Short mmCIF file of C-alpha atoms in Angstrom, two decimals:
data_model
loop_
_atom_site.label_atom_id
_atom_site.label_comp_id
_atom_site.label_asym_id
_atom_site.label_seq_id
_atom_site.Cartn_x
_atom_site.Cartn_y
_atom_site.Cartn_z
CA MET H 1 14.27 -8.99 30.13
CA TYR H 2 17.50 -7.04 29.56
CA ASP H 3 17.51 -3.25 29.13
CA LEU H 4 19.86 -2.44 26.24
CA LYS H 5 20.03 1.30 27.02
CA ASN H 6 21.08 0.99 30.68
CA ARG H 7 22.88 -2.33 30.15
CA LYS H 8 21.26 -4.13 33.06
CA THR H 9 18.47 -6.61 33.80
CA PHE H 10 15.09 -4.84 33.91
CA VAL H 11 12.80 -7.77 34.79
CA ARG H 12 13.70 -11.22 36.05
CA ARG H 13 10.42 -12.86 36.88
CA VAL H 14 7.30 -10.86 37.72
CA LYS H 15 3.54 -11.10 37.00
CA VAL H 16 2.24 -8.31 34.78
CA ASN H 17 -1.53 -8.30 34.20
CA GLY H 18 -2.82 -7.94 30.69
CA ILE H 19 0.28 -9.42 28.99
CA THR H 20 0.46 -12.96 27.63
CA LEU H 21 3.11 -15.00 25.83
CA ASP H 22 1.43 -14.04 22.52
CA ASN H 23 2.54 -10.47 23.12
CA PHE H 24 6.22 -11.42 23.10
CA TYR H 25 7.34 -11.02 19.53
CA ILE H 26 9.98 -8.90 17.92
CA GLY H 27 8.65 -5.45 17.22
CA CYS H 28 5.98 -5.46 19.91
CA THR H 29 5.84 -2.53 22.40
CA LEU H 30 4.68 -3.46 25.92
CA TYR H 31 3.74 -1.33 28.91
CA ILE H 32 5.61 -2.96 31.77
CA LEU H 33 6.04 -1.49 35.27
CA GLY H 34 5.58 2.10 34.13
CA ARG H 35 7.79 1.83 31.02
CA LEU H 36 7.11 1.30 27.34
CA VAL H 37 9.42 -1.51 26.29
CA LYS H 38 9.97 -2.47 22.68
CA ILE H 39 11.22 -6.03 22.07
CA VAL H 40 14.02 -5.99 19.54
CA ASP H 41 15.60 -9.42 19.91
CA PHE H 42 15.70 -12.65 21.92
CA ALA H 43 18.51 -13.24 24.39
CA CYS H 44 19.22 -16.79 23.22
CA GLU H 45 18.13 -19.41 20.71
CA ASN H 46 16.26 -21.33 23.41
CA THR H 47 14.00 -18.32 24.00
CA ARG H 48 13.53 -17.84 20.25
CA LYS H 49 12.44 -21.47 19.86
CA LEU H 50 10.01 -21.33 22.79
CA LEU H 51 8.34 -18.00 21.99
CA HIS H 52 8.97 -17.58 18.29
CA LYS H 53 8.23 -21.10 17.04
CA ASP H 54 7.08 -21.05 13.42
CA VAL H 55 6.92 -17.25 13.58
CA GLN H 56 8.33 -15.38 10.61
CA VAL H 57 8.83 -11.84 9.48
CA THR H 58 7.81 -10.74 5.98
CA PHE H 59 7.70 -7.55 3.97
CA VAL H 60 4.57 -6.19 2.20
CA MET H 61 4.24 -3.10 0.07
CA ILE H 62 0.80 -1.76 -0.82
CA LYS H 63 1.00 -0.12 -4.23
CA PRO H 64 -0.60 3.28 -5.04
CA LEU H 65 -4.28 3.02 -4.08
CA PRO H 66 -6.96 5.19 -2.43
CA THR H 67 -6.39 5.36 1.32
CA SER H 68 -9.74 3.74 2.09
CA ILE H 69 -8.71 0.65 0.08
CA VAL H 70 -5.35 0.54 1.91
CA GLY H 71 -7.24 0.24 5.19
CA LYS H 72 -9.24 -2.67 3.89
CA ILE H 73 -6.15 -4.44 2.69
CA VAL H 74 -4.42 -4.00 6.09
CA ASN H 75 -7.58 -5.36 7.70
CA HIS H 76 -7.16 -8.59 5.73
CA PHE H 77 -3.78 -9.16 7.38
CA PHE H 78 -5.17 -8.44 10.86
CA GLU H 79 -7.99 -10.95 10.38
CA ASN H 80 -5.47 -13.63 9.44
CA ASP H 81 -3.29 -13.14 12.56
CA LEU H 82 -0.50 -11.17 10.92
CA ARG H 83 0.71 -8.36 13.15
CA VAL H 84 1.95 -5.09 11.68
CA THR H 85 5.15 -4.23 13.60
CA LYS H 86 6.41 -1.42 11.35
CA ILE H 87 4.74 0.72 8.72
CA LYS H 88 5.55 3.78 6.68
CA LYS H 89 4.29 5.82 3.79
CA ALA H 90 6.85 6.97 1.28
CA ARG H 91 7.44 7.93 -2.33
CA LEU H 92 9.47 5.40 -4.20
CA THR H 93 12.46 6.36 -6.28
CA ALA H 94 13.76 4.38 -9.26
CA GLU H 95 16.52 3.03 -7.01
CA ASP H 96 13.95 1.76 -4.45
CA ILE H 97 12.00 0.00 -7.20
CA ASN H 98 15.13 -1.64 -8.55
CA THR H 99 15.87 -2.91 -5.01
CA LEU H 100 12.37 -4.26 -4.45
CA TYR H 101 12.07 -5.86 -7.90
CA ARG H 102 15.68 -6.90 -8.49
CA SER H 103 14.56 -10.37 -9.53
CA PHE H 104 12.07 -8.95 -12.06
CA ILE H 105 14.37 -6.54 -13.91
CA ALA H 106 14.57 -8.85 -16.92
CA ASP H 107 10.78 -9.35 -16.88
CA PRO H 108 8.87 -7.66 -19.74
CA LYS H 109 6.52 -6.14 -17.17
CA PHE H 110 9.30 -4.31 -15.28
CA PRO H 111 9.19 -1.06 -17.33
CA PHE H 112 5.46 -0.85 -16.66
CA LEU H 113 6.02 -1.46 -12.94
CA LEU H 114 8.65 1.29 -12.93
CA GLU H 115 6.24 3.71 -14.61
CA HIS H 116 3.41 2.75 -12.20
CA LEU H 117 5.47 3.12 -9.01
CA ASN H 118 8.11 5.76 -9.62
CA GLY H 119 7.44 8.84 -7.51
CA GLN H 120 4.17 7.43 -6.17
CA LEU H 121 3.15 7.05 -2.51
CA VAL H 122 3.13 3.47 -1.20
CA PHE H 123 2.76 1.82 2.18
CA GLY H 124 5.60 -0.45 3.34
CA MET H 125 4.92 -2.88 6.19
CA GLU H 126 6.80 -5.37 8.27
CA LEU H 127 4.45 -8.23 9.21
CA VAL H 128 5.04 -10.85 11.90
CA GLY H 129 3.08 -14.04 12.40
CA LYS H 130 3.05 -17.82 12.22
CA ASP H 131 4.36 -18.90 8.79
CA ALA H 132 3.99 -15.25 7.81
CA VAL H 133 5.58 -15.61 4.33
CA SER H 134 3.34 -18.43 3.08
CA ASN H 135 0.28 -17.11 4.90
CA CYS H 136 0.80 -13.70 3.33
CA LEU H 137 1.17 -15.14 -0.17
CA LYS H 138 -2.08 -17.09 0.34
CA ILE H 139 -3.97 -14.00 1.55
CA ILE H 140 -2.72 -11.87 -1.36
CA GLY H 141 -3.43 -14.41 -4.12
CA ASP H 142 -2.11 -14.99 -7.60
CA PRO H 143 -0.12 -12.15 -9.23
CA ASP H 144 -2.79 -12.03 -11.96
CA PRO H 145 -6.02 -10.73 -10.35
CA VAL H 146 -8.04 -12.64 -12.98
CA LYS H 147 -6.51 -15.95 -11.82
CA ALA H 148 -6.52 -15.10 -8.09
CA GLU H 149 -8.93 -17.04 -5.86
CA PRO H 150 -12.10 -15.18 -4.87
CA GLY H 151 -11.74 -13.32 -1.60
CA THR H 152 -7.98 -12.75 -1.89
CA ILE H 153 -6.64 -9.22 -1.92
CA ARG H 154 -5.69 -9.17 -5.58
CA ALA H 155 -8.97 -10.69 -6.67
CA LEU H 156 -10.85 -7.98 -4.76
CA TYR H 157 -8.80 -4.89 -5.54
CA GLY H 158 -6.37 -5.72 -8.37
CA THR H 159 -6.88 -4.90 -12.05
CA ASP H 160 -3.92 -6.41 -13.92
CA LEU H 161 -0.43 -7.91 -13.47
CA VAL H 162 1.07 -4.46 -12.85
CA ARG H 163 -1.75 -2.84 -10.79
CA ASN H 164 -2.28 -5.86 -8.55
CA CYS H 165 -2.39 -3.92 -5.29
CA VAL H 166 0.41 -5.57 -3.32
CA HIS H 167 4.03 -6.71 -3.52
CA THR H 168 5.38 -9.21 -0.99
CA SER H 169 8.52 -11.21 -0.41
CA SER H 170 8.55 -14.81 -1.61
CA ASN H 171 10.74 -16.21 1.17
CA PRO H 172 11.96 -15.22 4.70
CA GLU H 173 15.54 -14.43 3.50
CA ALA H 174 14.30 -12.06 0.82
CA ALA H 175 11.96 -10.39 3.29
CA LEU H 176 14.72 -9.67 5.82
CA GLN H 177 17.03 -8.43 3.10
CA VAL H 178 14.45 -5.95 1.74
CA ILE H 179 13.48 -4.77 5.22
CA LEU H 180 17.11 -4.11 6.13
CA GLU H 181 17.86 -2.34 2.88
CA ILE H 182 14.79 -0.15 2.89
CA ILE H 183 15.03 0.76 6.59
CA GLY H 184 18.73 1.37 6.33
CA LYS H 185 18.36 3.59 3.26
CA GLN H 186 15.57 5.67 4.79
CA GLU H 187 17.10 5.98 8.27
CA GLY H 188 17.03 9.55 9.49
CA ASP H 189 14.88 11.01 6.73
CA ARG H 190 11.30 12.15 7.07
CA TYR H 191 9.99 8.90 5.67
CA ASN H 192 11.58 6.88 8.48
CA TRP H 193 9.67 3.78 9.59
CA ASN H 194 6.97 4.44 12.16
CA ASN H 195 5.62 2.36 14.96
CA VAL H 196 2.31 0.69 14.39
CA GLY H 197 0.52 3.48 16.28
CA ASP H 198 0.66 5.64 13.16
CA ILE H 199 -1.68 3.33 11.31
CA GLY H 200 -4.44 5.22 13.04
CA LEU H 201 -4.11 7.68 10.16
CA ILE H 202 -5.24 5.01 7.65
CA LYS H 203 -8.95 4.80 6.97
CA GLY H 204 -10.70 1.45 7.23
CA ILE H 205 -8.49 -0.15 9.88
CA PRO H 206 -10.62 -1.61 12.71
CA ARG H 207 -10.90 0.59 15.80
CA TYR H 208 -10.08 -2.26 18.16
CA TYR H 209 -6.60 -2.46 16.73
CA VAL H 210 -5.76 1.20 16.20
CA PRO H 211 -3.78 2.47 19.22
CA LYS H 212 -5.49 5.43 20.86
CA PRO H 213 -2.63 8.00 20.58
CA GLY H 214 -2.88 8.29 16.83
CA ALA H 215 -6.64 8.29 16.73
CA LYS H 216 -7.36 10.65 19.67
CA ARG H 217 -4.44 13.00 19.50
CA TYR H 218 -6.35 16.26 19.74
CA LYS H 219 -9.35 15.19 21.78
CA LYS H 220 -10.09 16.93 25.12
CA TYR H 221 -11.11 14.66 27.97
CA ASP H 222 -13.29 15.32 30.94
CA ASP H 223 -11.21 15.50 34.15
CA GLN H 224 -13.74 13.37 36.06
CA VAL H 225 -13.46 10.61 33.50
CA ILE H 226 -9.67 10.65 33.72
CA LYS H 227 -9.87 10.51 37.53
CA GLN H 228 -12.16 7.50 37.37
CA ALA H 229 -9.78 5.76 35.03
CA LEU H 230 -6.76 6.50 37.25
CA ASP H 231 -8.65 5.26 40.31
CA GLU H 232 -9.50 2.04 38.51
CA ILE H 233 -5.86 1.48 37.64
CA ALA H 234 -4.84 2.09 41.26
CA LEU H 235 -7.52 -0.06 42.85
CA THR H 236 -7.71 -3.00 40.40
CA ASN H 237 -5.43 -5.28 38.47
CA ASN H 238 -6.66 -3.96 35.12
CA SER H 239 -3.96 -2.97 32.68
CA LEU H 240 -3.59 0.63 31.48
CA SER H 241 -4.47 -0.48 27.96
CA ALA H 242 -7.69 -2.14 29.13
CA VAL H 243 -8.73 0.92 31.17
CA ALA H 244 -7.89 3.28 28.29
CA GLU H 245 -10.10 1.15 26.01
CA LYS H 246 -12.95 1.01 28.59
CA TYR H 247 -13.11 4.77 29.04
CA ASN H 248 -12.27 5.55 25.43
CA ILE H 249 -9.24 7.63 26.43
CA ALA H 250 -6.02 7.87 24.52
CA LYS H 251 -3.41 5.66 26.20
CA SER H 252 -0.82 8.48 25.88
CA VAL H 253 -3.15 10.87 27.73
CA LEU H 254 -3.72 8.35 30.48
CA CYS H 255 0.01 7.74 30.81
CA ARG H 256 0.65 11.47 31.09
CA HIS H 257 -1.92 11.95 33.85
CA LYS H 258 -0.68 8.83 35.62
CA ASN H 259 2.86 10.20 35.59
CA ARG H 260 1.59 13.51 37.00
CA GLU H 261 -0.07 11.67 39.88
CA MET H 262 3.14 9.70 40.51
CA LYS H 263 5.10 12.96 40.61
CA LEU H 264 2.81 14.42 43.23
CA HIS H 265 3.43 11.39 45.44
CA GLY H 266 7.21 11.49 44.99
CA ARG H 267 7.42 8.41 42.82
CA PRO H 268 9.39 8.04 39.59
CA THR H 269 7.76 9.86 36.68
CA ALA H 270 9.74 8.87 33.60
CA LEU H 271 7.72 6.87 31.06
CA THR H 272 10.21 6.19 28.37
CA LYS H 273 10.28 3.84 25.41
CA ASP H 274 13.18 1.43 25.89
CA GLU H 275 14.49 -1.41 23.82
CA ALA H 276 14.99 -4.83 25.41
CA VAL H 277 15.81 -8.39 24.67
CA ILE H 278 13.95 -11.20 26.42
CA GLY H 279 15.19 -14.54 27.67
CA VAL H 280 13.58 -17.59 29.25
CA THR H 281 15.11 -18.71 32.59
CA HIS H 282 15.18 -22.27 33.84
#
């Protein structure tokens, strides 16, 4: 694993409990040796083929809907092994809509889409998973909710060809293009893409997936419970994430107290979020 910020190798070969090969995908943030490391790329094609086989990235936009319905839609993706690596809530402009629906501009439905989406709040997501593009299209269903198979997202929550809940990319190239254009356009503004932790603000998303920081931001914790959790981390091989889940403590809170303990013992205290690329050695 290569640290892009410090331009040096961070990890060569080491056992880290609680992390498996399934966790190594672009967009994932891992807690490794006291640091939060976000994987942004693979070091070589060999690594990509070994760890990212058949894995694709796709773009999904949830159209204007009640927040509780948004949570149920996101849950459909979780249950079908599609990981949300980036998510944001933003108001679309006419320019954004033209970018997203550039292939539909000549379609008779486009003026109605423009009217439905312009100035409205939507959720944009980057999804990662095995055959993500085709899998996502299958989960969403036919563009016409009347023709969509029972159990698909559009059959459950859509009403017509315009208000059909979700827009998604039809192929990997289109997905990457839209993601780059939308992220690039919004870079630096208050609607910038957020890490998956912020989905804790969406109702209906299963608790086992929602990272604790977003869900427990203002909760006060008993000092004795925190001490027990820190002791368990120190005396066992359990990961910080597993202990935080066991004691129902926000991971960020546990990290903060752990850093405080490390400072008292003269050990490094910085817990930063770094970007890294990973490579498989032979």
